[in-house]
Short mmCIF file of C-alpha atoms and ligand atoms in Angstrom, two decimals:
data_model
loop_
_atom_site.label_atom_id
_atom_site.label_comp_id
_atom_site.label_asym_id
_atom_site.label_seq_id
_atom_site.Cartn_x
_atom_site.Cartn_y
_atom_site.Cartn_z
CA MET A 13 0.26 0.23 -0.27
CA ILE A 14 1.26 3.64 -0.77
CA ASN A 15 1.20 5.81 2.58
CA TYR A 16 0.59 9.71 1.44
CA ILE A 17 1.97 13.12 2.91
CA ASP A 18 -0.13 16.45 3.38
CA THR A 19 3.16 18.15 5.06
CA HIS A 20 0.87 21.05 4.67
CA ALA A 21 -3.45 21.37 4.91
CA HIS A 22 -5.41 24.16 7.12
CA ILE A 23 -8.39 21.98 7.32
CA LEU A 24 -9.38 22.95 9.85
CA SER A 25 -10.44 26.29 7.94
CA LYS A 26 -13.93 27.16 7.33
CA GLU A 27 -14.04 26.10 3.60
CA PHE A 28 -13.95 22.93 5.25
CA GLU A 29 -16.57 23.92 7.64
CA ASP A 30 -19.36 22.20 6.24
CA ASP A 31 -18.51 18.17 5.04
CA PHE A 32 -15.11 18.27 7.34
CA GLU A 33 -16.17 14.57 8.42
CA ASP A 34 -16.70 13.86 4.24
CA VAL A 35 -12.71 15.49 4.42
CA LEU A 36 -11.28 13.31 6.00
CA LEU A 37 -12.79 9.78 4.59
CA ARG A 38 -11.86 11.17 1.47
CA ALA A 39 -8.47 11.51 2.95
CA ASP A 40 -8.40 7.75 4.89
CA GLN A 41 -9.75 5.92 1.67
CA ALA A 42 -6.76 7.85 -0.35
CA ASN A 43 -4.25 6.62 2.12
CA ILE A 44 -3.44 10.22 3.14
CA ALA A 45 -0.96 8.79 5.71
CA LYS A 46 -0.74 11.59 7.53
CA ILE A 47 -1.18 15.13 7.63
CA MET A 48 -0.47 18.20 9.35
CA ILE A 49 -2.45 21.16 10.21
CA ILE A 50 -1.52 25.00 9.75
CA THR A 51 -3.10 26.69 11.71
CA LEU A 52 -3.07 31.12 11.78
CA ASP A 53 -3.89 32.40 14.84
CA ASN A 54 -4.04 31.06 18.13
CA ASP A 55 -7.39 29.53 18.70
CA GLU A 56 -7.42 27.61 15.23
CA THR A 57 -4.22 26.73 17.66
CA ARG A 58 -6.00 25.27 20.46
CA ARG A 59 -9.21 23.17 17.95
CA ALA A 60 -6.15 21.62 15.97
CA ILE A 61 -4.60 20.00 19.34
CA GLU A 62 -7.87 19.28 20.70
CA PHE A 63 -8.49 17.93 17.03
CA ALA A 64 -5.45 15.70 16.55
CA GLN A 65 -5.80 13.88 19.77
CA ARG A 66 -8.38 11.35 17.30
CA ASP A 67 -5.10 10.32 15.70
CA LYS A 68 -1.72 11.31 16.74
CA ASN A 69 -0.38 9.30 14.34
CA LYS A 70 -1.60 11.17 11.37
CA TYR A 71 -2.39 13.98 12.16
CA MET A 72 0.41 16.86 13.53
CA VAL A 73 -0.26 20.01 14.31
CA ALA A 74 2.50 23.24 13.11
CA CYS A 75 1.56 27.03 14.54
CA GLY A 76 3.19 30.18 13.39
CA ILE A 77 2.36 33.76 12.83
CA PHE A 78 2.06 34.54 9.44
CA PRO A 79 3.51 37.03 7.87
CA CYS A 80 1.18 39.52 6.81
CA ASP A 81 -0.36 39.39 10.60
CA THR A 82 2.98 40.34 12.64
CA SER A 83 2.17 44.00 12.39
CA GLU A 84 -0.50 43.55 14.47
CA VAL A 85 1.04 41.23 17.23
CA SER A 86 0.80 42.64 20.46
CA GLU A 87 2.70 41.04 23.79
CA ALA A 88 0.03 39.00 25.34
CA TYR A 89 -1.20 37.12 21.95
CA TRP A 90 2.61 36.74 22.02
CA GLN A 91 2.83 35.57 24.72
CA GLU A 92 -0.19 32.56 24.34
CA TYR A 93 1.57 31.86 20.64
CA GLU A 94 4.78 30.67 22.60
CA THR A 95 3.45 29.04 25.00
CA LEU A 96 1.30 26.74 22.57
CA ALA A 97 4.64 26.09 20.06
CA ARG A 98 6.24 24.70 23.11
CA SER A 99 3.39 22.42 24.42
CA ASP A 100 4.05 18.76 23.03
CA ASP A 101 0.99 18.45 21.46
CA VAL A 102 2.81 21.14 18.68
CA ASP A 103 4.94 19.35 16.17
CA CYS A 104 6.66 22.45 13.89
CA VAL A 105 6.75 26.33 14.02
CA GLY A 106 4.52 27.70 10.94
CA GLU A 107 3.89 28.70 8.55
CA ILE A 108 5.97 31.84 9.18
CA GLY A 109 7.89 33.77 6.91
CA LEU A 110 7.56 36.62 4.37
CA ASP A 111 4.93 38.17 2.07
CA TYR A 112 6.15 40.62 -0.20
CA TYR A 113 3.40 40.29 -2.04
CA TRP A 114 0.82 41.21 -0.24
CA GLU A 115 2.54 43.70 2.09
CA LYS A 116 3.99 46.70 -0.11
CA ASP A 117 4.79 48.73 2.80
CA GLU A 118 8.78 48.73 4.20
CA GLU A 119 8.08 49.35 7.65
CA LYS A 120 5.67 46.29 7.40
CA ARG A 121 7.39 44.07 5.68
CA GLU A 122 10.92 44.75 8.22
CA ILE A 123 8.48 43.23 10.32
CA GLN A 124 8.39 41.02 9.02
CA ARG A 125 11.78 40.20 9.11
CA GLU A 126 12.03 40.94 12.84
CA TYR A 127 8.60 38.27 13.19
CA PHE A 128 10.56 35.24 10.46
CA ILE A 129 13.82 35.74 12.46
CA LYS A 130 11.93 35.32 16.16
CA GLN A 131 10.52 32.49 15.62
CA ILE A 132 13.29 30.39 13.64
CA GLU A 133 14.99 30.61 16.59
CA LEU A 134 11.71 29.81 18.94
CA ALA A 135 11.87 26.58 16.98
CA LYS A 136 15.25 26.20 17.13
CA GLU A 137 15.37 27.14 20.97
CA ILE A 138 12.02 24.15 21.63
CA ASN A 139 13.54 21.68 18.96
CA LYS A 140 10.89 21.34 16.44
CA PRO A 141 11.38 22.15 12.73
CA PHE A 142 10.20 25.20 11.26
CA LEU A 143 7.38 25.03 7.64
CA VAL A 144 8.29 28.24 5.47
CA HIS A 145 6.27 30.58 3.55
CA SER A 146 8.14 33.13 0.70
CA ARG A 147 6.29 34.86 -1.70
CA ASP A 148 8.24 37.42 -3.66
CA ALA A 149 11.04 37.75 -0.91
CA ILE A 150 13.15 34.65 -2.15
CA GLN A 151 16.41 36.68 -1.34
CA ASP A 152 15.58 38.34 1.93
CA THR A 153 13.82 34.78 2.59
CA PHE A 154 17.02 33.07 1.98
CA ASP A 155 19.79 35.79 3.68
CA ILE A 156 17.36 34.50 6.66
CA MET A 157 17.18 31.16 6.79
CA LYS A 158 21.25 31.28 5.65
CA GLN A 159 21.80 33.28 8.80
CA HIS A 160 20.04 31.46 10.91
CA ARG A 161 20.15 27.64 10.75
CA HIS A 162 17.85 25.56 12.31
CA LYS A 163 16.11 22.34 10.66
CA GLY A 164 12.59 23.82 7.74
CA LEU A 165 11.06 23.60 4.74
CA MET A 166 10.11 25.84 1.89
CA HIS A 167 6.20 25.03 1.50
CA CYS A 168 4.63 25.73 -1.98
CA TYR A 169 8.30 26.20 -3.31
CA SER A 170 7.59 28.05 -6.62
CA GLY A 171 11.30 29.30 -7.02
CA THR A 172 14.20 28.52 -9.70
CA LYS A 173 15.90 24.49 -9.29
CA GLU A 174 18.90 26.99 -8.86
CA MET A 175 17.68 28.77 -6.02
CA ALA A 176 16.18 25.54 -4.63
CA ILE A 177 19.32 23.32 -4.64
CA GLU A 178 20.97 26.44 -2.24
CA PHE A 179 18.63 25.34 -0.04
CA THR A 180 18.78 22.37 0.32
CA LYS A 181 22.79 22.51 0.23
CA LEU A 182 21.84 23.97 4.06
CA GLY A 183 19.37 20.95 4.48
CA TYR A 184 16.74 22.53 3.99
CA TYR A 185 13.70 21.06 2.12
CA ILE A 186 11.08 21.39 -0.70
CA ALA A 187 7.91 20.89 -0.52
CA LEU A 188 6.01 20.73 -3.93
CA GLY A 189 2.24 21.28 -4.36
CA GLY A 190 -0.53 21.67 -7.04
CA ALA A 191 1.40 24.00 -9.16
CA ILE A 192 3.82 20.61 -10.56
CA THR A 193 0.17 20.15 -12.61
CA PHE A 194 0.19 23.27 -14.05
CA LYS A 195 0.66 24.05 -17.57
CA ASN A 196 3.20 26.04 -16.99
CA ALA A 197 4.77 24.17 -14.08
CA ARG A 198 7.94 25.18 -15.70
CA HIS A 199 10.11 26.38 -12.14
CA SER A 200 8.34 23.13 -9.89
CA ILE A 201 9.54 20.47 -12.71
CA GLU A 202 13.01 21.63 -13.23
CA VAL A 203 13.58 21.79 -9.07
CA CYS A 204 11.56 18.12 -9.11
CA GLU A 205 14.22 17.24 -11.28
CA THR A 206 17.05 18.66 -9.96
CA ILE A 207 16.90 19.31 -6.82
CA ASP A 208 18.50 16.14 -4.30
CA GLU A 209 15.91 13.62 -4.32
CA ASN A 210 15.70 13.36 -0.37
CA TYR A 211 14.95 16.74 0.08
CA LEU A 212 11.45 16.03 -1.99
CA LEU A 213 8.18 17.08 -0.27
CA SER A 214 4.74 16.94 -1.03
CA GLU A 215 2.35 19.15 -0.15
CA THR A 216 -1.85 20.38 -0.73
CA ASP A 217 -2.17 23.94 0.78
CA CYS A 218 -5.51 22.71 0.83
CA PRO A 219 -8.10 24.66 0.25
CA TYR A 220 -6.20 26.58 -2.21
CA MET A 221 -4.05 25.23 -5.32
CA ALA A 222 -6.09 21.99 -6.13
CA PRO A 223 -3.48 20.43 -8.86
CA VAL A 224 -4.89 19.52 -12.11
CA PRO A 225 -7.95 17.75 -12.87
CA LYS A 226 -9.51 20.10 -9.52
CA ARG A 227 -7.76 22.69 -10.64
CA GLY A 228 -9.96 25.63 -9.67
CA GLN A 229 -11.87 23.62 -7.46
CA ARG A 230 -11.48 23.22 -3.44
CA ASN A 231 -8.17 21.39 -2.81
CA GLU A 232 -8.15 18.72 0.29
CA PRO A 233 -5.04 17.04 0.96
CA SER A 234 -7.18 13.65 -0.84
CA ASN A 235 -5.87 15.12 -3.99
CA ILE A 236 -2.59 14.43 -3.28
CA PRO A 237 -2.24 11.42 -5.46
CA TYR A 238 -2.30 13.81 -7.93
CA ILE A 239 0.56 15.42 -6.94
CA VAL A 240 3.18 12.03 -6.64
CA LYS A 241 1.68 10.90 -9.77
CA LYS A 242 3.10 13.86 -11.35
CA MET A 243 6.98 14.16 -9.20
CA ALA A 244 6.82 10.32 -10.06
CA GLU A 245 6.51 10.90 -13.61
CA VAL A 246 9.02 13.76 -13.27
CA LYS A 247 12.12 11.53 -12.06
CA GLY A 248 10.97 8.85 -13.82
CA TYR A 249 9.98 6.16 -10.48
CA ASP A 250 6.61 4.55 -10.10
CA GLU A 251 4.27 6.07 -7.83
CA GLU A 252 4.56 3.54 -5.36
CA LYS A 253 8.87 4.79 -5.54
CA MET A 254 8.03 8.31 -5.48
CA ALA A 255 5.64 8.32 -2.83
CA SER A 256 7.97 6.04 -0.23
CA ILE A 257 11.20 8.37 -1.15
CA ILE A 258 8.45 11.46 0.16
CA TYR A 259 7.77 9.33 3.51
CA ASN A 260 11.12 8.28 3.86
CA ASN A 261 11.97 12.25 3.26
CA TRP A 262 9.44 13.46 6.14
CA MET A 263 10.17 10.64 8.81
CA ARG A 264 13.97 12.59 8.86
CA PHE A 265 12.13 15.86 8.82
CA LEU A 266 10.65 14.85 11.70
CA GLU A 267 13.03 12.98 13.67
CA LYS A 268 14.30 14.79 16.96
ZN1 ZN B 13 -0.86 27.80 4.00
#
């Protein structure tokens, strides 16, 4: 049996409220063995921790302060966030990083950088890997991750293969999502082809970024096989081999 991994799923977002159990059932039927639940605020993190008790082997929880939210973080919020991140029920710090696509203001971008560093340092201190969101900010993201080294992954990576190689040289993992199935997927395909396969991971980023043939629809964990199938095709492997490489990479990524 093939075991698939979804390293980035916002399954507690409101888009899944109406048919949550069906989404989970479809994920089971599609053999999605492990799902990293990404949460975007403290309340969602608490809900995720509670939900993950259902099956700690399958569901993991990540919490982070999203780059675009960093300028509104109060001291009290940070304290609460830090306590959650430290709890044994949280597995990773993320998604954290830089988003210059949505943030054009230079002062607020500086705040994003400060919080990115602060959260990498927190991840390091509590010995949990971190998950990075980077949009239109790849050079600054790289510079910070080069200076503040720890185990981490680039989520929904869309940069060049050259840059991807630089990240893997620092030990960072590269997660590919639905974009690799798109017609204009040159970058993702080249990344999948070129980088050391021991750093490749799969993700949905659901509810966004549904792969072909579901493109444009709401995405969900059960769509992971479309992504892995494409990755296997690019590498010239059968799907089982590709899935097992990803599975082993993910286990290594989570190792303490
Ligand atoms: Zn996300």
